[in-house]
Amino acid sequence: MRINIITIFPDFFTSPLDVSLVGKARDSGTLDVRLFDLREHGRGVHRQVDDAPFGGGAGMVMMVQPLAEALEPLADTHRVLFTPGGTPLDQETLDRWATLEDLTLVCGRYEGIDERVAEHFIDEEISIGDYVLLGGEVAALVAIEGVTRLLTGVVGNPTSVETESFREGLLEEPHYTRPAEFRGWGVPEVLRSGDHARIEAWREEERLRRTRERRPDLLDE
Ligand code: J9Q
């Protein structure tokens, strides 16, 4: 799979793309990431990519021309713009993106981009949550990590891809490993009982308890 990134901060991506399973996926050729510096399409000696908004107001707006020039050669890819006004990112969206040959991620900036970019050069506008960032770069990294773990051969144990949070519509139960006691804090007795039926019943109850407490929106209760 190829992922193209359009950004004014290509350096932002260096370390995150070099390490962990994303770095391994790139080394093995499973994932090909291409960074495009939007400033190469900027206007004038300052390579300007933003300008004051028509109608007035605070902040700057990303200009249509640099983004049009950057996106025109990528017209045959699936083009995603990260913006706080987009559709919320979810696992279904990542699953869909992981089936694509060529995905393009456009990192906007908070004040916004000229609407003509979204109208003519973007397939999908996506938000990663209801909070304010400085730009779409972190959102693009979220997408890359979420997609990469779905690519064939990236995650060793294929069942872990299927059984994680959100796959069953519930949060995960708490996990423990050795030692059985640390600073007087023990591990739930049931997990050391060897009774697999009891253990599975406990885990299911904990998944429900946790989901009810933290994410009632995931339950139809
Ligand atoms: C580009 N706040 O916020 C939440 N999801 C995406 C964003 C975002 C932002 C600013 C710029 C994306």
XYZ file of C-alpha atoms and ligand atoms in Angstrom:
233
model
C 0.000 0.000 0.000
C 1.132 3.548 -0.709
C 0.279 6.523 1.537
C 0.946 10.044 0.279
C 1.086 12.873 2.834
C 0.682 16.541 1.933
C 1.946 18.820 4.701
C 3.838 22.044 5.373
C 5.824 20.089 8.029
C 7.314 16.968 6.387
C 9.911 16.786 9.213
C 7.047 16.174 11.649
C 6.741 12.630 10.283
C 10.362 11.504 10.352
C 10.657 9.645 13.691
C 7.083 8.330 13.927
C 7.384 6.702 10.506
C 10.843 5.248 11.189
C 10.106 3.334 14.392
C 7.791 0.574 15.629
C 5.687 -1.601 13.334
C 5.219 1.301 10.909
C 9.007 1.447 10.414
C 9.110 -2.336 9.944
C 6.242 -2.259 7.440
C 8.133 0.361 5.429
C 11.415 -1.605 5.615
C 9.675 -4.751 4.324
C 7.975 -2.902 1.464
C 4.458 -3.564 2.815
C 3.995 0.178 3.243
C 5.360 2.945 0.992
C 4.996 6.446 2.509
C 5.650 9.491 0.315
C 5.920 12.953 1.837
C 4.991 16.021 -0.224
C 6.028 19.463 1.024
C 3.133 21.817 0.249
C 5.519 24.797 0.323
C 7.022 23.604 -2.961
C 3.767 24.879 -4.477
C 3.715 28.103 -2.423
C 3.439 31.563 -3.983
C 6.347 34.003 -4.284
C 9.755 34.120 -2.615
C 8.187 33.228 0.750
C 6.427 30.202 -0.787
C 3.223 31.417 0.833
C 0.485 28.812 1.280
C -2.084 30.829 3.273
C -3.867 34.155 2.960
C -6.412 36.352 4.767
C -10.045 35.186 4.634
C -12.543 36.815 2.253
C -15.185 38.507 4.406
C -12.644 39.320 7.119
C -11.989 37.722 10.482
C -9.101 36.335 12.453
C -6.613 33.751 11.244
C -5.480 32.671 7.827
C -6.930 30.305 5.235
C -4.959 27.776 3.201
C -4.906 28.901 -0.432
C -6.499 26.822 -3.184
C -3.597 27.027 -5.697
C -0.826 25.222 -3.727
C -3.209 22.437 -2.687
C -4.638 22.134 -6.213
C -1.131 21.769 -7.655
C -0.134 19.233 -5.000
C -3.326 17.177 -5.397
C -3.743 17.201 -9.200
C -1.095 14.483 -9.763
C -2.812 12.387 -7.041
C -6.286 12.462 -8.626
C -6.310 8.652 -9.004
C -5.806 8.125 -5.226
C -8.348 8.292 -2.369
C -7.846 11.802 -0.982
C -8.621 12.485 2.699
C -8.566 15.918 4.307
C -8.152 16.080 8.094
C -10.242 18.883 9.508
C -12.171 19.446 12.787
C -15.375 19.694 10.726
C -15.006 16.246 9.145
C -16.833 12.975 9.758
C -15.478 11.272 12.922
C -12.794 8.646 12.249
C -13.803 5.121 13.288
C -12.584 1.539 12.864
C -14.826 0.979 9.818
C -13.127 3.884 8.068
C -9.666 2.475 8.859
C -10.754 -1.000 7.641
C -11.900 0.557 4.359
C -8.698 2.579 3.899
C -6.561 -0.525 4.564
C -8.027 -2.139 1.408
C -6.843 0.729 -0.830
C -3.759 0.690 -3.053
C -3.124 4.415 -2.846
C -4.295 6.747 -0.061
C -3.549 10.484 0.173
C -3.687 12.319 3.503
C -3.933 16.114 3.434
C -2.956 17.948 6.611
C -4.950 21.160 6.940
C -4.506 23.879 9.494
C -7.047 24.971 12.068
C -8.255 28.252 10.581
C -9.292 26.166 7.634
C -8.707 25.692 3.941
C -10.326 27.328 0.931
C -13.602 25.425 0.407
C -12.826 24.964 -3.308
C -10.085 22.486 -2.327
C -12.599 20.245 -0.546
C -15.106 20.639 -3.405
C -12.769 19.725 -6.257
C -9.777 17.803 -4.906
C -10.927 15.851 -1.812
C -12.924 12.613 -1.542
C -13.537 12.576 2.215
C -13.184 15.026 5.164
C -12.315 13.382 8.482
C -11.947 14.503 12.134
C -10.140 12.445 14.791
C -12.167 13.928 17.653
C -13.824 16.925 19.253
C -10.749 18.827 20.343
C -8.575 21.488 18.757
C -5.167 20.779 17.230
C -2.768 23.079 15.396
C -2.899 21.071 12.182
C -3.797 17.733 10.650
C -0.342 16.134 11.000
C -1.115 14.178 14.193
C -4.422 13.070 12.648
C -2.512 11.727 9.621
C -0.220 9.756 11.948
C -3.251 8.312 13.727
C -4.585 7.138 10.374
C -1.245 5.668 9.272
C -0.863 3.693 12.494
C -4.469 2.486 12.402
C -4.175 1.370 8.778
C -0.688 -0.147 9.000
C -1.619 -2.640 11.715
C -4.328 -3.988 9.388
C -1.943 -4.689 6.498
C -1.118 -8.343 5.891
C 1.873 -9.577 7.884
C 2.335 -6.424 9.997
C 0.817 -7.745 13.248
C 2.217 -11.192 14.111
C -0.831 -12.774 15.761
C -3.799 -12.304 13.386
C -6.367 -12.928 16.155
C -5.160 -9.892 18.088
C -6.245 -7.752 15.136
C -9.758 -9.200 15.432
C -10.311 -9.319 19.201
C -9.215 -5.834 20.217
C -11.374 -2.956 21.478
C -14.314 -1.950 19.266
C -14.271 -5.199 17.302
C -16.907 -6.582 19.663
C -18.386 -3.168 20.396
C -17.118 -3.242 23.994
C -14.055 -1.925 25.790
C -11.464 -4.494 26.861
C -11.294 -6.066 30.307
C -8.355 -5.229 32.647
C -5.147 -7.205 32.089
C -2.506 -8.394 34.602
C 0.885 -10.087 34.441
C 3.488 -11.200 37.012
C 4.139 -10.591 39.838
C 0.917 -11.784 41.510
C 1.508 -9.161 44.194
C 3.252 -5.780 43.861
C 3.466 -3.373 46.840
C 0.580 -5.265 48.391
C -1.612 -4.869 45.297
C -2.891 -8.257 44.197
C -4.317 -9.695 41.015
C -8.016 -10.707 40.960
C -8.156 -14.234 42.374
C -10.289 -15.576 39.511
C -7.473 -14.989 37.001
C -5.206 -17.336 38.992
C -7.887 -19.980 39.560
C -7.236 -21.955 36.381
C -11.034 -22.159 35.898
C -11.337 -21.017 32.280
C -15.131 -20.806 32.278
C -15.076 -18.565 35.373
C -12.254 -16.485 33.874
C -14.188 -15.877 30.636
C -17.355 -14.983 32.572
C -15.343 -12.502 34.695
C -13.770 -10.924 31.617
C -17.136 -10.498 29.890
C -18.622 -8.881 33.032
C -15.621 -6.515 33.305
C -15.950 -5.539 29.616
C -19.606 -4.673 30.223
C -18.928 -2.828 33.503
C -16.159 -0.781 31.950
C -18.166 0.071 28.835
C -21.221 1.111 30.907
C -18.981 3.315 33.080
C -16.723 4.900 30.456
C -18.498 4.592 27.116
C -22.269 4.246 27.624
C -22.675 5.524 24.063
C -21.361 2.156 22.830
C -24.236 0.281 24.527
C -27.887 0.263 23.533
C -29.048 0.349 27.160
C -6.574 19.915 11.168
N -8.079 20.527 14.979
O -9.069 18.065 14.905
C -9.687 16.899 15.137
N -9.546 16.117 14.100
C -8.834 16.774 13.173
C -8.536 18.015 13.693
C -7.780 19.088 13.064
C -7.584 20.306 13.717
C -6.868 21.313 13.076
C -6.370 21.108 11.812
C -7.277 18.906 11.786
